[in-house]
Amino acid sequence: MNETLSGVVTRVTGASYIVETGDGLKVRCRTVPSTVSENEGANLVAVGDRVEFRLKASETDMAEGVIVRVEERRTSLVRRREVRRNRSKEKEQVIVANIDQLVLITSFDDPPFNSRLVDRYLVFAESEKLPLLIVVNKIDLDEEGMVEDDLEVYRELGCNICLVSAEDGRGIEELRELLRDRMSAFSGHSGVGKSTIINLLVGREELRTAETSNKTGKGVHTTTSSAMFPLPGGGYVIDTPGIREFNLSGITRENLRFYYTEFLRYMPECAFSSCSHTVEPGCAVIAAVESEAIDAGRYESYLALLDSLDE
Ligand SMILES: Nc1nc2c(ncn2[C@@H]2O[C@H](COP(=O)(O)OP(=O)(O)OP(=O)(O)O)[C@@H](O)[C@H]2O)c(=O)[nH]1
Ligand SMILES: [Zn+2]
């Protein structure tokens, strides 16, 4: 009864954590004052954490345990607070730990492909030093291959792109390969087919379970509501609440320029070292836009995003 087991936290509901082991055991765990954390200054347990736990006598149908140690996080997605509001050195709120990649689900149409949204995610992924996989769903609606017009700029940037149709199954096997043995955080705008894709990948039962507990969780002020699903071939899909959770508040008017990676090679040539690439004379980025070395749409999205950031 006292041996230590290890597993991954797949759900957080208040102070109760579901931990799953590699061989399919699901245990409802709690922490105790002696629980050791290898992550200082952050919340004790988040979805995606690797933990050591001990089983204890259970009074319910479900196995129960106590978390003895939370392992150091390789990566963490943090709910950022505004700096002004965080004078009191509050702890970081980690939403998901140990993510290997971000997966943005978009659709060719219905809703139409949204380059601005892709650009926001690219900035976010770059600032978090996480790879981004762009999945374009509903390619069954694209008989003429028009999506390539939208994707050209992202192909040139060297982005990871996967075209799929949850409707007719195209590309799903390729997507499975890209997800195998990794922890992937999914997000996307409503209606792009994210739930349909996750259902296909993990099996219907899993998602239905998640939806039920999400609903019951709503009334009790849970701070973390990401749901994590094991993939049959190994790895996990984490269904995250979307860009509003991963907000860009770590991005400032000063650092945004570094996250448009195609600007980087031109920036040293700008006349002013602090050039914002907007109005300055001798701006090499603007010159590169004019000579079409930098995509005009991407530059416009930079200006729009810059505009939306606080002074
Ligand atoms: N034509 C087509 N329709 C699809 C495809 N995948 C999903 N849909 C449809 O798109 C609609 C939205 O799918 P959902 O899976 O509910 O989308 P979601 O992204 O989870 O949206 P929310 O639940 O609002 O977050 C549904 O009517 C699906 O049947 C696809 O590959 N092709
Ligand atoms: Zn410049």
XYZ file of C-alpha atoms in Angstrom, residues 38-300:
263
model
C 10.065 21.165 -7.461
C 8.444 24.332 -8.831
C 8.845 27.319 -6.580
C 6.658 30.380 -6.896
C 3.860 28.675 -8.804
C 0.706 26.761 -8.014
C 1.406 23.339 -6.544
C -0.355 21.140 -9.100
C -1.451 21.769 -12.686
C -2.811 19.629 -15.507
C 0.153 17.943 -17.173
C 2.268 17.684 -14.030
C 4.229 14.505 -13.444
C 3.749 13.453 -9.840
C 4.678 10.729 -7.389
C 1.834 9.512 -5.238
C 0.862 6.868 -2.693
C -2.415 4.979 -2.702
C -4.544 5.221 0.396
C -7.660 3.409 1.548
C -10.586 4.549 -0.583
C -14.139 4.950 0.621
C -15.497 5.314 -2.895
C -15.386 3.262 -6.111
C -12.414 5.208 -7.315
C -8.837 4.634 -6.181
C -7.552 7.443 -3.964
C -4.095 8.707 -3.232
C -1.851 11.376 -1.813
C 0.623 13.318 -3.949
C 4.053 13.204 -2.329
C 6.075 15.031 -4.964
C 5.429 17.260 -7.983
C 8.261 17.003 -10.485
C 9.963 19.990 -12.050
C 8.015 21.311 -15.037
C 9.759 21.210 -18.400
C 7.457 23.936 -19.728
C 4.485 25.795 -18.335
C 1.697 27.852 -19.798
C 0.956 30.570 -17.323
C -2.102 32.696 -16.828
C -0.376 36.022 -16.733
C -1.499 38.818 -14.527
C -1.092 42.411 -15.403
C 2.170 43.633 -13.957
C 0.446 46.575 -12.281
C -1.922 44.256 -10.489
C 0.802 41.898 -9.383
C 2.803 44.068 -7.005
C 2.403 41.624 -4.179
C 4.477 38.840 -5.749
C 1.560 36.555 -6.249
C 2.303 33.040 -7.365
C 2.280 32.245 -11.056
C -0.856 30.438 -12.090
C 0.256 27.559 -14.310
C -2.620 26.411 -16.527
C -0.849 23.481 -18.165
C 2.555 21.949 -17.471
C 4.975 20.023 -19.655
C 3.482 20.908 -23.029
C 5.597 19.888 -26.041
C 3.653 21.764 -28.690
C 0.749 24.094 -29.297
C -1.786 22.976 -31.860
C -3.971 25.640 -33.407
C -7.057 24.220 -35.085
C -8.310 26.429 -37.902
C -10.690 25.697 -40.765
C -10.512 26.433 -44.470
C -14.070 27.761 -44.336
C -17.082 27.980 -42.037
C -15.549 29.885 -40.235
C -13.054 31.136 -42.875
C -9.307 30.815 -42.343
C -8.122 33.705 -40.181
C -4.516 34.807 -40.768
C -4.590 37.370 -37.968
C -5.416 34.648 -35.485
C -2.596 32.481 -36.818
C -0.210 35.415 -36.424
C -1.280 35.917 -32.811
C -0.605 32.266 -32.078
C 2.763 32.420 -33.819
C 3.708 35.356 -31.594
C 2.481 33.537 -28.532
C 4.281 30.288 -29.431
C 7.494 32.151 -30.184
C 7.325 34.041 -26.880
C 6.779 30.764 -25.013
C 9.500 29.010 -27.048
C 7.032 26.297 -27.972
C 6.560 24.853 -31.452
C 3.206 25.597 -33.096
C 1.397 23.151 -35.352
C -1.218 24.769 -37.575
C -4.017 22.353 -38.409
C -6.404 23.391 -41.172
C -9.646 21.429 -40.934
C -12.599 21.154 -43.356
C -10.447 20.780 -46.458
C -13.359 18.763 -47.872
C -14.907 22.209 -48.479
C -11.880 23.210 -50.564
C -12.304 21.442 -53.872
C -9.894 23.717 -55.705
C -7.051 23.741 -53.203
C -7.538 27.439 -52.515
C -6.226 27.058 -48.980
C -2.694 27.116 -50.364
C -3.115 30.842 -51.082
C -3.710 31.431 -47.375
C -0.892 29.113 -46.382
C 1.837 30.285 -48.743
C 3.263 32.807 -46.304
C 3.267 30.275 -43.465
C 4.937 27.651 -45.615
C 7.639 30.208 -46.420
C 8.085 30.897 -42.718
C 8.667 27.181 -42.246
C 5.607 26.599 -40.054
C 4.383 23.095 -39.269
C 1.105 22.691 -41.132
C -1.285 19.773 -41.352
C -4.351 19.735 -43.615
C -7.221 17.567 -42.433
C -10.884 16.851 -42.831
C -12.630 15.436 -39.797
C -15.528 14.815 -42.170
C -13.845 12.475 -44.649
C -10.768 11.532 -42.594
C -8.136 13.072 -44.835
C -4.924 13.953 -43.026
C -5.997 12.440 -39.711
C -3.329 9.728 -39.819
C -0.655 12.340 -40.512
C -1.976 14.370 -37.583
C -1.802 11.297 -35.344
C 1.869 10.937 -36.258
C 2.555 14.582 -35.401
C 0.954 14.085 -31.991
C 2.438 10.716 -31.104
C 4.227 10.581 -27.735
C 3.865 14.318 -27.201
C 1.795 16.529 -24.955
C -0.110 18.799 -27.319
C -2.253 21.741 -26.236
C -5.148 22.264 -28.656
C -6.966 25.504 -29.165
C -9.007 27.220 -31.812
C -11.988 29.426 -32.466
C -15.479 28.080 -31.976
C -16.853 26.078 -34.893
C -13.576 25.060 -36.551
C -14.162 21.408 -35.587
C -11.861 21.058 -32.612
C -14.210 18.766 -30.679
C -14.859 16.625 -33.753
C -11.104 16.185 -34.273
C -10.404 15.394 -30.615
C -13.230 12.838 -30.677
C -11.689 11.182 -33.724
C -8.254 11.113 -32.112
C -9.148 9.878 -28.645
C -12.521 8.141 -29.010
C -15.909 9.615 -28.185
C -16.214 8.394 -24.662
C -13.267 10.443 -23.421
C -14.624 13.786 -24.574
C -18.107 13.140 -23.261
C -16.594 12.443 -19.835
C -14.730 15.702 -19.984
C -17.733 17.744 -20.968
C -19.745 16.381 -18.070
C -17.127 17.174 -15.468
C -16.483 20.577 -17.001
C -20.109 21.417 -16.486
C -20.198 20.292 -12.872
C -16.907 22.058 -12.293
C -18.315 25.382 -13.390
C -20.278 26.144 -10.257
C -17.373 25.590 -7.888
C -14.958 28.252 -9.124
C -12.294 25.935 -10.480
C -9.317 27.943 -11.591
C -8.017 25.355 -14.039
C -10.331 23.718 -16.488
C -8.066 22.196 -19.096
C -8.908 18.610 -19.918
C -6.313 16.096 -20.958
C -6.944 12.978 -23.041
C -4.538 10.084 -23.618
C -4.005 9.190 -27.283
C -4.263 5.518 -28.193
C -0.807 5.629 -29.832
C 0.882 7.388 -26.882
C 0.922 11.045 -25.909
C -1.804 13.382 -24.731
C -4.123 15.983 -26.155
C -4.953 18.861 -23.866
C -8.077 20.827 -24.668
C -7.297 24.342 -23.557
C -9.780 27.168 -23.346
C -8.236 29.231 -26.148
C -6.353 32.409 -26.838
C -8.071 34.384 -24.118
C -6.406 32.095 -21.609
C -3.047 32.315 -23.349
C -3.362 36.046 -23.537
C -0.573 38.114 -24.939
C 0.036 40.180 -21.833
C 3.686 39.081 -21.783
C 4.010 40.809 -25.151
C 4.792 44.514 -25.183
C 5.184 47.206 -27.790
C 8.931 46.798 -27.248
C 9.252 43.036 -27.616
C 6.586 42.227 -30.234
C 9.046 42.879 -33.085
C 11.219 39.960 -31.965
C 8.361 37.497 -32.397
C 7.876 38.231 -36.095
C 10.846 36.059 -36.902
C 11.141 37.093 -40.551
C 11.901 40.654 -39.369
C 14.967 39.595 -37.419
C 17.441 39.477 -40.270
C 16.529 43.015 -41.376
C 16.347 44.672 -37.969
C 20.115 45.192 -37.532
C 20.062 47.358 -40.679
C 17.475 49.811 -39.323
C 18.904 53.332 -38.805
C 17.685 53.383 -35.205
C 18.549 50.496 -32.949
C 15.231 50.866 -31.119
C 13.303 51.050 -34.412
C 9.645 50.033 -34.041
C 9.391 49.640 -37.844
C 6.451 51.990 -38.040
C 7.427 55.591 -38.812
C 11.195 55.731 -38.427
C 13.345 56.864 -41.349
C 15.839 54.313 -42.642
C 13.782 51.334 -41.490
C 15.075 48.155 -43.108
C 11.931 46.207 -42.234
C 9.726 48.692 -44.092
C 12.152 48.556 -47.018
C 11.870 44.762 -47.017
C 8.070 45.037 -47.078
C 8.317 47.424 -50.009
C 10.565 45.060 -51.927
C 8.184 42.201 -51.028
C 10.880 40.333 -49.140
C 8.538 40.533 -46.152
C 4.876 39.677 -46.726
C 2.699 42.804 -46.622
C -0.121 40.972 -44.820
C 2.226 39.884 -42.061
C 3.532 43.436 -41.696
C -0.044 44.729 -41.460
